[in-house]
Short mmCIF file of C-alpha atoms and ligand atoms in Angstrom, two decimals:
data_model
loop_
_atom_site.label_atom_id
_atom_site.label_comp_id
_atom_site.label_asym_id
_atom_site.label_seq_id
_atom_site.Cartn_x
_atom_site.Cartn_y
_atom_site.Cartn_z
CA MET A 1 -125.79 61.83 71.61
CA ASN A 2 -126.42 63.74 74.78
CA LYS A 3 -128.29 66.73 73.54
CA VAL A 4 -131.57 66.41 75.44
CA ILE A 5 -130.88 65.94 79.15
CA ALA A 6 -133.59 65.42 81.76
CA ILE A 7 -132.64 66.51 85.28
CA ALA A 8 -134.52 64.13 87.54
CA ASN A 9 -134.75 62.80 91.08
CA GLN A 10 -138.16 62.28 92.64
CA LYS A 11 -136.76 63.33 96.00
CA GLY A 12 -137.70 66.95 96.67
CA GLY A 13 -135.23 69.77 97.22
CA VAL A 14 -132.07 68.02 96.02
CA GLY A 15 -130.98 70.77 93.63
CA LYS A 16 -132.70 69.82 90.34
CA THR A 17 -133.91 73.34 89.61
CA THR A 18 -130.72 75.04 90.81
CA THR A 19 -128.80 72.72 88.49
CA ALA A 20 -131.21 73.24 85.58
CA ILE A 21 -131.00 77.04 85.80
CA ASN A 22 -127.28 77.41 86.38
CA LEU A 23 -126.04 74.59 84.17
CA SER A 24 -128.04 75.95 81.23
CA ALA A 25 -126.85 79.49 81.91
CA CYS A 26 -123.21 78.34 82.09
CA MET A 27 -123.61 76.32 78.87
CA ALA A 28 -125.02 79.44 77.19
CA GLU A 29 -122.11 81.47 78.58
CA LYS A 30 -119.79 79.04 76.77
CA GLY A 31 -121.53 79.90 73.52
CA LYS A 32 -123.88 76.91 73.34
CA LYS A 33 -127.44 77.56 72.26
CA VAL A 34 -129.62 76.17 75.04
CA LEU A 35 -133.31 75.52 75.59
CA ILE A 36 -134.57 74.82 79.09
CA ILE A 37 -137.96 73.22 79.61
CA ASP A 38 -139.61 73.79 82.98
CA LEU A 39 -141.66 70.63 83.46
CA ASP A 40 -142.56 71.31 87.09
CA PRO A 41 -145.90 72.92 88.06
CA GLN A 42 -143.99 74.73 90.84
CA GLY A 43 -142.44 76.81 88.03
CA ASN A 44 -139.27 77.49 90.01
CA THR A 45 -137.07 77.46 86.93
CA THR A 46 -139.39 79.96 85.29
CA SER A 47 -139.38 82.37 88.24
CA GLY A 48 -135.65 81.76 88.78
CA PHE A 49 -135.09 83.51 85.45
CA GLY A 50 -137.18 86.46 86.61
CA ILE A 51 -140.27 85.52 84.61
CA ASP A 52 -143.62 86.35 86.21
CA LYS A 53 -145.43 82.98 86.22
CA SER A 54 -148.88 84.55 86.38
CA LYS A 55 -148.36 86.61 83.22
CA ILE A 56 -147.27 84.03 80.67
CA GLU A 57 -149.62 83.12 77.89
CA ASN A 58 -148.04 79.97 76.52
CA THR A 59 -146.45 77.45 78.85
CA VAL A 60 -145.52 73.80 78.62
CA TYR A 61 -149.13 73.11 79.68
CA GLU A 62 -150.63 74.78 76.59
CA LEU A 63 -147.98 73.00 74.54
CA MET A 64 -148.86 69.56 75.92
CA LEU A 65 -152.57 70.19 75.48
CA ASP A 66 -151.99 71.21 71.88
CA GLU A 67 -153.26 74.73 72.51
CA CYS A 68 -150.08 76.30 71.09
CA SER A 69 -147.15 75.25 68.93
CA ILE A 70 -143.69 74.64 70.40
CA LYS A 71 -142.39 77.77 68.67
CA GLU A 72 -145.14 79.78 70.37
CA ALA A 73 -144.19 78.29 73.74
CA ILE A 74 -140.47 79.14 73.51
CA LYS A 75 -139.45 82.43 75.09
CA LYS A 76 -136.02 84.07 74.90
CA ILE A 77 -134.46 84.76 78.30
CA GLU A 78 -134.10 88.52 78.49
CA ILE A 79 -131.43 89.21 81.08
CA ASP A 80 -128.52 91.60 80.52
CA GLY A 81 -125.41 89.57 79.78
CA VAL A 82 -127.35 86.41 78.87
CA ASP A 83 -127.45 85.25 75.29
CA ASN A 84 -128.29 81.96 73.55
CA LEU A 85 -130.75 80.93 76.27
CA TYR A 86 -134.42 80.06 75.70
CA ILE A 87 -137.14 78.65 77.95
CA ILE A 88 -140.47 76.91 77.75
CA PRO A 89 -141.97 78.20 81.00
CA SER A 90 -144.38 76.57 83.37
CA ASN A 91 -146.85 77.49 86.07
CA VAL A 92 -149.32 75.84 88.39
CA ASN A 93 -151.72 75.00 85.55
CA LEU A 94 -149.39 72.14 84.69
CA ALA A 95 -150.52 70.37 87.87
CA GLY A 96 -153.76 69.51 86.06
CA ALA A 97 -152.06 68.12 82.97
CA GLU A 98 -151.88 64.56 84.21
CA ILE A 99 -155.68 64.36 84.46
CA GLU A 100 -156.30 66.21 81.21
CA LEU A 101 -154.03 63.83 79.35
CA LEU A 102 -155.94 60.78 80.57
CA GLY A 103 -157.12 58.67 77.68
CA ILE A 104 -155.06 60.61 75.13
CA ASN A 105 -153.23 58.41 72.65
CA GLU A 106 -149.50 58.05 73.17
CA LYS A 107 -149.55 60.47 76.08
CA GLU A 108 -146.04 59.33 77.05
CA TYR A 109 -144.71 60.97 73.87
CA ILE A 110 -146.48 64.32 73.82
CA LEU A 111 -143.43 66.36 74.84
CA LYS A 112 -141.10 64.31 72.66
CA ASN A 113 -143.21 64.81 69.55
CA ALA A 114 -143.07 68.58 70.10
CA VAL A 115 -139.35 68.77 70.98
CA ASP A 116 -138.39 66.66 67.94
CA TYR A 117 -139.51 69.58 65.75
CA ILE A 118 -137.01 72.04 67.21
CA SER A 119 -134.15 70.07 68.79
CA ASP A 120 -131.94 70.65 65.73
CA ASP A 121 -132.05 74.39 66.52
CA TYR A 122 -130.22 73.92 69.86
CA ASP A 123 -126.93 72.52 71.14
CA TYR A 124 -128.53 71.39 74.41
CA VAL A 125 -132.05 70.98 75.77
CA PHE A 126 -132.41 70.59 79.56
CA ILE A 127 -135.64 69.46 81.19
CA ASP A 128 -136.27 70.31 84.86
CA CYS A 129 -138.45 67.51 86.26
CA PRO A 130 -140.94 67.67 89.14
CA PRO A 131 -140.17 65.78 92.37
CA SER A 132 -142.22 62.71 91.44
CA LEU A 133 -142.20 59.78 89.06
CA ASN A 134 -145.40 60.76 87.26
CA MET A 135 -146.53 61.16 83.65
CA LEU A 136 -144.63 64.46 83.36
CA THR A 137 -141.37 62.78 84.38
CA VAL A 138 -142.10 59.92 81.98
CA ASN A 139 -142.60 62.51 79.22
CA ALA A 140 -139.22 64.02 80.11
CA MET A 141 -137.60 60.58 79.93
CA THR A 142 -139.10 59.69 76.55
CA THR A 143 -137.91 63.07 75.20
CA ALA A 144 -134.40 62.83 76.66
CA ASP A 145 -131.24 61.16 75.44
CA SER A 146 -130.06 60.87 79.03
CA VAL A 147 -130.93 61.58 82.65
CA LEU A 148 -128.73 63.68 84.92
CA VAL A 149 -129.35 62.84 88.58
CA PRO A 150 -128.52 65.43 91.24
CA ILE A 151 -127.88 63.85 94.63
CA GLN A 152 -127.85 66.00 97.73
CA CYS A 153 -125.01 65.34 100.16
CA GLU A 154 -127.19 64.45 103.15
CA TYR A 155 -128.01 61.40 105.20
CA TYR A 156 -130.96 60.09 103.15
CA ALA A 157 -129.25 60.74 99.83
CA LEU A 158 -129.71 57.24 98.44
CA GLU A 159 -133.35 56.98 99.45
CA GLY A 160 -135.44 56.51 96.32
CA ILE A 161 -132.44 56.21 94.02
CA SER A 162 -133.05 52.52 93.26
CA GLN A 163 -136.67 53.35 92.38
CA LEU A 164 -135.44 56.13 90.10
CA MET A 165 -132.95 53.79 88.40
CA HIS A 166 -135.72 51.19 87.97
CA THR A 167 -137.99 53.81 86.36
CA ILE A 168 -135.21 54.83 83.96
CA ASP A 169 -134.74 51.14 83.10
CA LEU A 170 -138.45 50.61 82.43
CA VAL A 171 -138.67 53.68 80.21
CA LYS A 172 -135.60 52.46 78.34
CA GLN A 173 -137.06 48.98 77.80
CA ARG A 174 -140.55 50.05 76.86
CA LEU A 175 -140.62 53.62 75.60
CA ASN A 176 -137.19 55.05 74.69
CA LYS A 177 -134.43 52.59 73.77
CA LYS A 178 -131.74 55.26 73.49
CA LEU A 179 -132.19 56.54 77.06
CA THR A 180 -129.08 56.38 79.25
CA ILE A 181 -128.06 57.63 82.65
CA ASN A 182 -125.98 60.71 81.97
CA GLY A 183 -124.46 60.69 85.42
CA VAL A 184 -124.74 61.72 89.01
CA VAL A 185 -123.83 65.17 90.29
CA PHE A 186 -123.45 65.80 93.99
CA THR A 187 -125.05 69.00 95.28
CA MET A 188 -124.91 71.09 98.45
CA TYR A 189 -121.60 69.59 99.47
CA ASP A 190 -120.18 70.86 102.72
CA GLY A 191 -116.52 69.90 103.00
CA ARG A 192 -116.46 70.75 106.70
CA THR A 193 -118.73 67.84 107.60
CA ASN A 194 -117.89 64.16 107.58
CA LEU A 195 -121.44 63.52 106.45
CA SER A 196 -120.90 65.06 103.00
CA ASN A 197 -117.77 63.00 102.51
CA ASP A 198 -119.52 59.82 103.71
CA VAL A 199 -122.40 60.34 101.29
CA VAL A 200 -120.05 60.82 98.36
CA ALA A 201 -118.16 57.64 99.32
CA THR A 202 -121.35 55.57 99.82
CA VAL A 203 -122.91 56.64 96.53
CA LYS A 204 -119.67 55.84 94.69
CA GLU A 205 -119.69 52.36 96.22
CA ASN A 206 -123.35 51.68 95.46
CA LEU A 207 -124.01 53.19 92.08
CA ASN A 208 -122.50 51.79 88.96
CA THR A 209 -122.80 54.94 86.91
CA ARG A 210 -120.75 57.97 85.89
CA ILE A 211 -120.21 60.38 88.73
CA TYR A 212 -119.17 63.89 87.76
CA LYS A 213 -115.88 65.05 89.25
CA THR A 214 -117.39 68.47 89.75
CA ILE A 215 -119.16 68.63 93.10
CA ILE A 216 -121.53 71.53 93.69
CA PRO A 217 -120.77 73.11 97.07
CA ARG A 218 -123.35 74.49 99.46
CA ASN A 219 -123.12 78.16 98.55
CA VAL A 220 -125.45 80.85 99.83
CA ARG A 221 -125.14 82.84 96.59
CA LEU A 222 -126.79 79.92 94.75
CA ALA A 223 -129.72 80.07 97.16
CA GLU A 224 -130.05 83.86 96.82
CA ALA A 225 -129.84 84.15 93.03
CA PRO A 226 -133.42 83.01 92.17
CA SER A 227 -134.99 85.72 94.31
CA HIS A 228 -133.20 88.20 92.07
CA GLY A 229 -134.39 86.34 88.97
CA LEU A 230 -130.81 85.73 87.87
CA PRO A 231 -128.62 82.72 87.13
CA ILE A 232 -125.49 82.49 89.28
CA ASN A 233 -123.05 83.42 86.51
CA ILE A 234 -124.75 86.84 86.31
CA TYR A 235 -125.73 87.27 89.97
CA ASP A 236 -122.26 86.55 91.32
CA PRO A 237 -119.95 85.42 88.52
CA LYS A 238 -116.97 84.83 90.80
CA SER A 239 -118.79 82.85 93.50
CA ALA A 240 -117.92 79.25 94.27
CA GLY A 241 -121.39 78.32 93.00
CA ALA A 242 -120.78 79.96 89.61
CA GLU A 243 -117.36 78.33 89.28
CA SER A 244 -118.80 74.90 90.09
CA TYR A 245 -121.61 75.10 87.51
CA ARG A 246 -119.14 76.35 84.89
CA SER A 247 -116.97 73.37 85.64
CA LEU A 248 -119.93 70.95 85.41
CA ALA A 249 -120.89 72.49 82.05
CA GLN A 250 -117.33 71.94 80.81
CA GLU A 251 -117.33 68.31 81.98
CA ILE A 252 -120.62 67.62 80.22
CA ILE A 253 -119.34 69.19 77.00
CA GLU A 254 -116.17 67.08 77.21
CA ASN A 255 -118.21 63.93 77.73
CA GLU A 256 -119.75 64.22 74.28
P1 ATP B 1 -138.01 70.35 94.05
O1 ATP B 1 -137.93 68.89 94.24
O2 ATP B 1 -138.97 71.02 95.00
O3 ATP B 1 -138.25 70.75 92.63
P2 ATP B 1 -135.23 70.81 93.59
O4 ATP B 1 -134.71 69.42 93.57
O5 ATP B 1 -135.49 71.46 92.29
O6 ATP B 1 -136.56 70.91 94.48
P3 ATP B 1 -133.85 73.20 94.35
O7 ATP B 1 -135.10 74.01 94.28
O8 ATP B 1 -132.84 73.41 93.29
O9 ATP B 1 -134.21 71.67 94.47
O10 ATP B 1 -133.10 73.42 95.75
C1 ATP B 1 -133.79 73.31 96.97
C2 ATP B 1 -133.37 74.47 97.89
O11 ATP B 1 -131.99 74.38 98.16
C3 ATP B 1 -133.59 75.82 97.24
O12 ATP B 1 -133.96 76.74 98.24
C4 ATP B 1 -132.22 76.17 96.69
O13 ATP B 1 -132.01 77.58 96.63
C5 ATP B 1 -131.30 75.54 97.70
N1 ATP B 1 -130.05 75.09 97.07
C6 ATP B 1 -129.92 74.25 96.01
N2 ATP B 1 -128.63 74.02 95.73
C7 ATP B 1 -127.91 74.75 96.63
C8 ATP B 1 -126.51 74.92 96.87
N3 ATP B 1 -125.59 74.29 96.14
N4 ATP B 1 -126.13 75.73 97.89
C9 ATP B 1 -127.07 76.35 98.66
N5 ATP B 1 -128.38 76.22 98.49
C10 ATP B 1 -128.82 75.43 97.49
MG1 MG B 2 -137.31 71.96 91.39
#
């Protein structure tokens, strides 16, 4: 089962949010019913779908603090041409959650207990993680069936990866026996540089895990889309970025 997929890498700016937004949108485009959970106080997934972070009543924060139900926290994405796509949004309030959850029983399972109620309603649930290995990321990993790891094609790509793999291992041993590594997806690949090719080769040599054949290219349309509040398949459906996320969605579906 690979229904609930956490997108995690504690390294900042590697393409977690870009992958979360565009992979979910491309899954939805293929007719899958998808929920995306923005588990990052930066709320970039939320704003990337054109949602005003300051105006939302129920976010993943209210959900985790038991101030609303999961059904109250889920919002339909309302973008022309987008169907089947739902979000639990986030904003900066979530930054305080770690402290507020201190001392709460089973705080590692708060998100999981909520998602278990509704996961049957969706084909896929993606969780966009913050760039740290904190209690929010642990909550994502106890909720998930598997972890998808975006790796940016740059010199320090492998930095922190062994720590991430160790964290996944610990969560698997102690908190969520079914957790697996879904795979690695390379992002921001620039075929004109040797560096991108070297990184891909090094990671393949060093990581004993599935590596998706689809490689996400560096594509300016992917960087522009969030400022228009649109996923890439709507913003520029024929761009290389859109094609690559469609292809990743297809690979993930075929891996079932
Ligand atoms: P954080 O750790 O802060 O949450 P992240 O891992 O979610 O970051 P993104 O926000 O997805 O990373 O990407 C970082 C920056 O790189 C953003 O400005 C994004 O628009 C840009 N970017 C991501 N992927 C691509 C790509 N394939 N081509 C061009 N720009 C990209
Ligand atoms: Mg992000």
